[in-house]
PDB file of C-alpha atoms in Angstrom:
ATOM      1  CA  UNK A 247      -8.841-234.033  62.038  1.00  0.00           C
ATOM      2  CA  UNK A 248     -12.159-235.149  63.441  1.00  0.00           C
ATOM      3  CA  UNK A 249     -14.388-237.266  61.230  1.00  0.00           C
ATOM      4  CA  UNK A 250     -17.718-238.078  62.834  1.00  0.00           C
ATOM      5  CA  UNK A 251     -16.829-239.629  66.222  1.00  0.00           C
ATOM      6  CA  UNK A 252     -13.245-240.466  65.219  1.00  0.00           C
ATOM      7  CA  UNK A 253      -9.966-238.632  65.668  1.00  0.00           C
ATOM      8  CA  UNK A 254      -7.670-239.104  62.666  1.00  0.00           C
ATOM      9  CA  UNK A 255      -3.998-238.358  63.307  1.00  0.00           C
ATOM     10  CA  UNK A 256      -1.621-237.938  60.364  1.00  0.00           C
ATOM     11  CA  UNK A 257       2.093-238.219  61.181  1.00  0.00           C
ATOM     12  CA  UNK A 258       5.161-238.089  58.970  1.00  0.00           C
ATOM     13  CA  UNK A 259       8.724-239.316  59.233  1.00  0.00           C
ATOM     14  CA  UNK A 260      10.504-236.022  59.822  1.00  0.00           C
ATOM     15  CA  UNK A 261      13.935-237.065  61.051  1.00  0.00           C
ATOM     16  CA  UNK A 262      16.324-237.065  58.058  1.00  0.00           C
ATOM     17  CA  UNK A 263      18.714-239.664  59.446  1.00  0.00           C
ATOM     18  CA  UNK A 264      15.982-242.306  59.766  1.00  0.00           C
ATOM     19  CA  UNK A 265      13.379-243.505  57.245  1.00  0.00           C
ATOM     20  CA  UNK A 266      10.664-244.113  59.810  1.00  0.00           C
ATOM     21  CA  UNK A 267      11.227-241.805  62.776  1.00  0.00           C
ATOM     22  CA  UNK A 268       9.109-239.142  64.395  1.00  0.00           C
ATOM     23  CA  UNK A 269      10.969-236.123  65.721  1.00  0.00           C
ATOM     24  CA  UNK A 270      10.709-235.238  69.398  1.00  0.00           C
ATOM     25  CA  UNK A 271       8.563-232.230  68.456  1.00  0.00           C
ATOM     26  CA  UNK A 272       6.106-234.331  66.462  1.00  0.00           C
ATOM     27  CA  UNK A 273       5.990-237.007  69.151  1.00  0.00           C
ATOM     28  CA  UNK A 274       5.172-234.305  71.729  1.00  0.00           C
ATOM     29  CA  UNK A 275       2.447-232.920  69.448  1.00  0.00           C
ATOM     30  CA  UNK A 276       0.999-236.425  69.018  1.00  0.00           C
ATOM     31  CA  UNK A 277       0.982-237.001  72.783  1.00  0.00           C
ATOM     32  CA  UNK A 278      -0.754-233.658  73.334  1.00  0.00           C
ATOM     33  CA  UNK A 279      -3.444-234.507  70.742  1.00  0.00           C
ATOM     34  CA  UNK A 280      -4.137-237.750  72.578  1.00  0.00           C
ATOM     35  CA  UNK A 281      -4.405-235.901  75.907  1.00  0.00           C
ATOM     36  CA  UNK A 282      -6.754-233.366  74.333  1.00  0.00           C
ATOM     37  CA  UNK A 283      -9.068-236.099  72.959  1.00  0.00           C
ATOM     38  CA  UNK A 284      -8.910-238.884  75.572  1.00  0.00           C
ATOM     39  CA  UNK A 285     -12.260-240.489  74.757  1.00  0.00           C
ATOM     40  CA  UNK A 286     -12.215-240.295  70.960  1.00  0.00           C
ATOM     41  CA  UNK A 287     -11.480-243.509  69.063  1.00  0.00           C
ATOM     42  CA  UNK A 288      -8.237-242.689  67.267  1.00  0.00           C
ATOM     43  CA  UNK A 289      -6.821-243.847  63.940  1.00  0.00           C
ATOM     44  CA  UNK A 290      -3.194-243.036  63.147  1.00  0.00           C
ATOM     45  CA  UNK A 291      -1.796-242.734  59.636  1.00  0.00           C
ATOM     46  CA  UNK A 292       1.988-243.061  59.467  1.00  0.00           C
ATOM     47  CA  UNK A 293       4.217-244.348  56.701  1.00  0.00           C
ATOM     48  CA  UNK A 294       6.008-247.009  58.763  1.00  0.00           C
ATOM     49  CA  UNK A 295       4.214-249.855  60.571  1.00  0.00           C
ATOM     50  CA  UNK A 296       4.432-250.814  64.203  1.00  0.00           C
ATOM     51  CA  UNK A 297       7.173-253.249  65.191  1.00  0.00           C
ATOM     52  CA  UNK A 298       6.474-256.945  64.579  1.00  0.00           C
ATOM     53  CA  UNK A 299       3.084-256.457  62.909  1.00  0.00           C
ATOM     54  CA  UNK A 300       4.296-258.527  59.944  1.00  0.00           C
ATOM     55  CA  UNK A 301       5.977-261.889  59.598  1.00  0.00           C
ATOM     56  CA  UNK A 302       9.643-261.695  58.644  1.00  0.00           C
ATOM     57  CA  UNK A 303       8.800-262.354  54.981  1.00  0.00           C
ATOM     58  CA  UNK A 304      11.726-260.352  53.588  1.00  0.00           C
ATOM     59  CA  UNK A 305      14.997-258.900  54.851  1.00  0.00           C
ATOM     60  CA  UNK A 306      13.444-255.520  55.716  1.00  0.00           C
ATOM     61  CA  UNK A 307      10.363-256.545  57.686  1.00  0.00           C
ATOM     62  CA  UNK A 308      10.686-255.681  61.397  1.00  0.00           C
ATOM     63  CA  UNK A 309      14.059-253.963  61.044  1.00  0.00           C
ATOM     64  CA  UNK A 310      14.730-250.494  62.532  1.00  0.00           C
ATOM     65  CA  UNK A 311      14.414-248.556  59.259  1.00  0.00           C
ATOM     66  CA  UNK A 312      11.132-250.298  58.455  1.00  0.00           C
ATOM     67  CA  UNK A 313       9.200-249.899  61.724  1.00  0.00           C
ATOM     68  CA  UNK A 314       7.970-246.719  63.379  1.00  0.00           C
ATOM     69  CA  UNK A 315      10.567-245.057  65.595  1.00  0.00           C
ATOM     70  CA  UNK A 316      11.242-244.284  68.395  1.00  0.00           C
ATOM     71  CA  UNK A 317       9.516-247.547  69.100  1.00  0.00           C
ATOM     72  CA  UNK A 318       9.823-247.362  72.907  1.00  0.00           C
ATOM     73  CA  UNK A 319       8.095-243.960  73.010  1.00  0.00           C
ATOM     74  CA  UNK A 320       5.420-245.124  70.565  1.00  0.00           C
ATOM     75  CA  UNK A 321       4.836-248.246  72.660  1.00  0.00           C
ATOM     76  CA  UNK A 322       4.415-246.098  75.771  1.00  0.00           C
ATOM     77  CA  UNK A 323       1.836-243.895  74.026  1.00  0.00           C
ATOM     78  CA  UNK A 324      -0.101-246.928  72.827  1.00  0.00           C
ATOM     79  CA  UNK A 325      -0.201-248.517  76.270  1.00  0.00           C
ATOM     80  CA  UNK A 326      -1.238-245.242  77.935  1.00  0.00           C
ATOM     81  CA  UNK A 327      -3.962-244.406  75.384  1.00  0.00           C
ATOM     82  CA  UNK A 328      -6.659-247.060  74.968  1.00  0.00           C
ATOM     83  CA  UNK A 329      -8.429-244.836  72.432  1.00  0.00           C
ATOM     84  CA  UNK A 330      -5.693-245.716  69.914  1.00  0.00           C
ATOM     85  CA  UNK A 331      -7.053-248.728  68.075  1.00  0.00           C
ATOM     86  CA  UNK A 332      -6.110-248.558  64.393  1.00  0.00           C
ATOM     87  CA  UNK A 333      -2.967-247.635  62.474  1.00  0.00           C
ATOM     88  CA  UNK A 334      -2.534-247.404  58.715  1.00  0.00           C
ATOM     89  CA  UNK A 335       0.935-247.849  57.171  1.00  0.00           C
ATOM     90  CA  UNK A 336       2.560-248.467  53.819  1.00  0.00           C
ATOM     91  CA  UNK A 337       6.360-248.367  54.130  1.00  0.00           C
ATOM     92  CA  UNK A 338       6.820-252.118  53.672  1.00  0.00           C
ATOM     93  CA  UNK A 339       4.659-252.243  50.487  1.00  0.00           C
ATOM     94  CA  UNK A 340       3.248-255.545  51.720  1.00  0.00           C
ATOM     95  CA  UNK A 341       1.466-257.514  49.016  1.00  0.00           C
ATOM     96  CA  UNK A 342      -2.093-258.671  49.669  1.00  0.00           C
ATOM     97  CA  UNK A 343      -0.785-262.143  48.751  1.00  0.00           C
ATOM     98  CA  UNK A 344       1.553-262.084  51.770  1.00  0.00           C
ATOM     99  CA  UNK A 345      -0.141-264.123  54.553  1.00  0.00           C
ATOM    100  CA  UNK A 346       0.637-261.475  57.193  1.00  0.00           C
ATOM    101  CA  UNK A 347      -1.010-258.688  55.128  1.00  0.00           C
ATOM    102  CA  UNK A 348      -4.232-259.253  57.091  1.00  0.00           C
ATOM    103  CA  UNK A 349      -3.661-261.592  60.018  1.00  0.00           C
ATOM    104  CA  UNK A 350      -3.543-261.760  63.795  1.00  0.00           C
ATOM    105  CA  UNK A 351       0.120-260.669  63.771  1.00  0.00           C
ATOM    106  CA  UNK A 352      -1.093-257.199  62.738  1.00  0.00           C
ATOM    107  CA  UNK A 353      -2.230-256.615  66.334  1.00  0.00           C
ATOM    108  CA  UNK A 354       0.110-254.594  68.579  1.00  0.00           C
ATOM    109  CA  UNK A 355      -1.323-254.206  72.082  1.00  0.00           C
ATOM    110  CA  UNK A 356      -4.864-252.876  71.381  1.00  0.00           C
ATOM    111  CA  UNK A 357      -3.912-251.440  67.966  1.00  0.00           C
ATOM    112  CA  UNK A 358      -4.451-253.166  64.643  1.00  0.00           C
ATOM    113  CA  UNK A 359      -1.899-252.156  62.003  1.00  0.00           C
ATOM    114  CA  UNK A 360      -3.328-252.128  58.467  1.00  0.00           C
ATOM    115  CA  UNK A 361      -0.627-252.630  55.838  1.00  0.00           C
ATOM    116  CA  UNK A 362      -0.831-251.285  52.300  1.00  0.00           C
ATOM    117  CA  UNK A 363       0.784-252.603  49.170  1.00  0.00           C
ATOM    118  CA  UNK A 364       2.966-251.000  46.526  1.00  0.00           C
ATOM    119  CA  UNK A 365       1.063-249.052  43.870  1.00  0.00           C
ATOM    120  CA  UNK A 366       3.756-249.683  41.235  1.00  0.00           C
ATOM    121  CA  UNK A 367       3.309-253.408  40.710  1.00  0.00           C
ATOM    122  CA  UNK A 368       1.500-255.490  38.114  1.00  0.00           C
ATOM    123  CA  UNK A 369      -1.312-256.101  40.586  1.00  0.00           C
ATOM    124  CA  UNK A 370      -2.448-253.155  42.698  1.00  0.00           C
ATOM    125  CA  UNK A 371      -4.473-253.577  45.863  1.00  0.00           C
ATOM    126  CA  UNK A 372      -5.940-250.740  47.859  1.00  0.00           C
ATOM    127  CA  UNK A 373      -7.561-250.702  51.270  1.00  0.00           C
ATOM    128  CA  UNK A 374     -10.692-248.705  52.003  1.00  0.00           C
ATOM    129  CA  UNK A 375     -11.778-247.812  55.517  1.00  0.00           C
ATOM    130  CA  UNK A 376     -15.492-247.535  56.205  1.00  0.00           C
ATOM    131  CA  UNK A 377     -16.059-245.613  59.436  1.00  0.00           C
ATOM    132  CA  UNK A 378     -19.226-246.824  61.111  1.00  0.00           C
ATOM    133  CA  UNK A 379     -20.642-245.916  64.493  1.00  0.00           C
ATOM    134  CA  UNK A 380     -19.131-248.802  66.454  1.00  0.00           C
ATOM    135  CA  UNK A 381     -16.631-250.325  64.022  1.00  0.00           C
ATOM    136  CA  UNK A 382     -14.301-249.736  61.120  1.00  0.00           C
ATOM    137  CA  UNK A 383     -14.597-252.081  58.171  1.00  0.00           C
ATOM    138  CA  UNK A 384     -11.494-252.520  56.058  1.00  0.00           C
ATOM    139  CA  UNK A 385     -11.979-253.845  52.560  1.00  0.00           C
ATOM    140  CA  UNK A 386      -9.245-254.624  50.051  1.00  0.00           C
ATOM    141  CA  UNK A 387      -9.791-254.052  46.339  1.00  0.00           C
ATOM    142  CA  UNK A 388      -7.885-255.885  43.598  1.00  0.00           C
ATOM    143  CA  UNK A 389      -7.559-253.370  40.754  1.00  0.00           C
ATOM    144  CA  UNK A 390      -6.436-255.958  38.205  1.00  0.00           C
ATOM    145  CA  UNK A 391      -9.407-258.265  38.843  1.00  0.00           C
ATOM    146  CA  UNK A 392     -11.765-255.311  39.458  1.00  0.00           C
ATOM    147  CA  UNK A 393     -13.191-256.839  42.612  1.00  0.00           C
ATOM    148  CA  UNK A 394     -13.251-256.636  46.375  1.00  0.00           C
ATOM    149  CA  UNK A 395     -11.472-259.484  48.179  1.00  0.00           C
ATOM    150  CA  UNK A 396     -13.903-260.817  50.811  1.00  0.00           C
ATOM    151  CA  UNK A 397     -11.220-263.053  52.338  1.00  0.00           C
ATOM    152  CA  UNK A 398      -9.270-259.933  53.366  1.00  0.00           C
ATOM    153  CA  UNK A 399     -12.195-257.966  54.812  1.00  0.00           C
ATOM    154  CA  UNK A 400     -11.677-257.054  58.445  1.00  0.00           C
ATOM    155  CA  UNK A 401     -13.888-255.455  61.055  1.00  0.00           C
ATOM    156  CA  UNK A 402     -12.229-253.599  63.902  1.00  0.00           C
ATOM    157  CA  UNK A 403     -14.498-252.710  66.796  1.00  0.00           C
ATOM    158  CA  UNK A 404     -14.250-249.274  68.336  1.00  0.00           C
ATOM    159  CA  UNK A 405     -12.901-249.397  71.899  1.00  0.00           C
ATOM    160  CA  UNK A 406     -15.381-248.786  74.681  1.00  0.00           C
ATOM    161  CA  UNK A 407     -14.442-246.500  77.562  1.00  0.00           C
TER     162      UNK A 407
END
């Protein structure tokens, strides 16, 4: 979907034998969408994060079933498409208390991976994306404390072509 000057791509894990894999058909569709919109800043929403965009804080982080697959094909698309700059994921249910929730490790090539926490915990955090003309602001809200967390606010600049 197009929202203002942004292209928003929504993908789903559609290969039954893998928790985090795009099918060949969906990968081809994704590649075609990028070719069709080569100059639009693009945000991707996909359940699983990009490889190594978190510290190894538990036994699942950065393992094949917990990162987007096929990772070689996804890497190729990222490198070939500078308009890709932001990715939103949730598969790892990363707590906002985890140091790599919002850190420099979240960067994969030119793409920043935004991680989301589990909604079934005592403390619930949610991320909001504010699409502005030349940047996306990401703010994290602590639902237990009823407040935004300024220390986790991030600003991602839109790529220039």
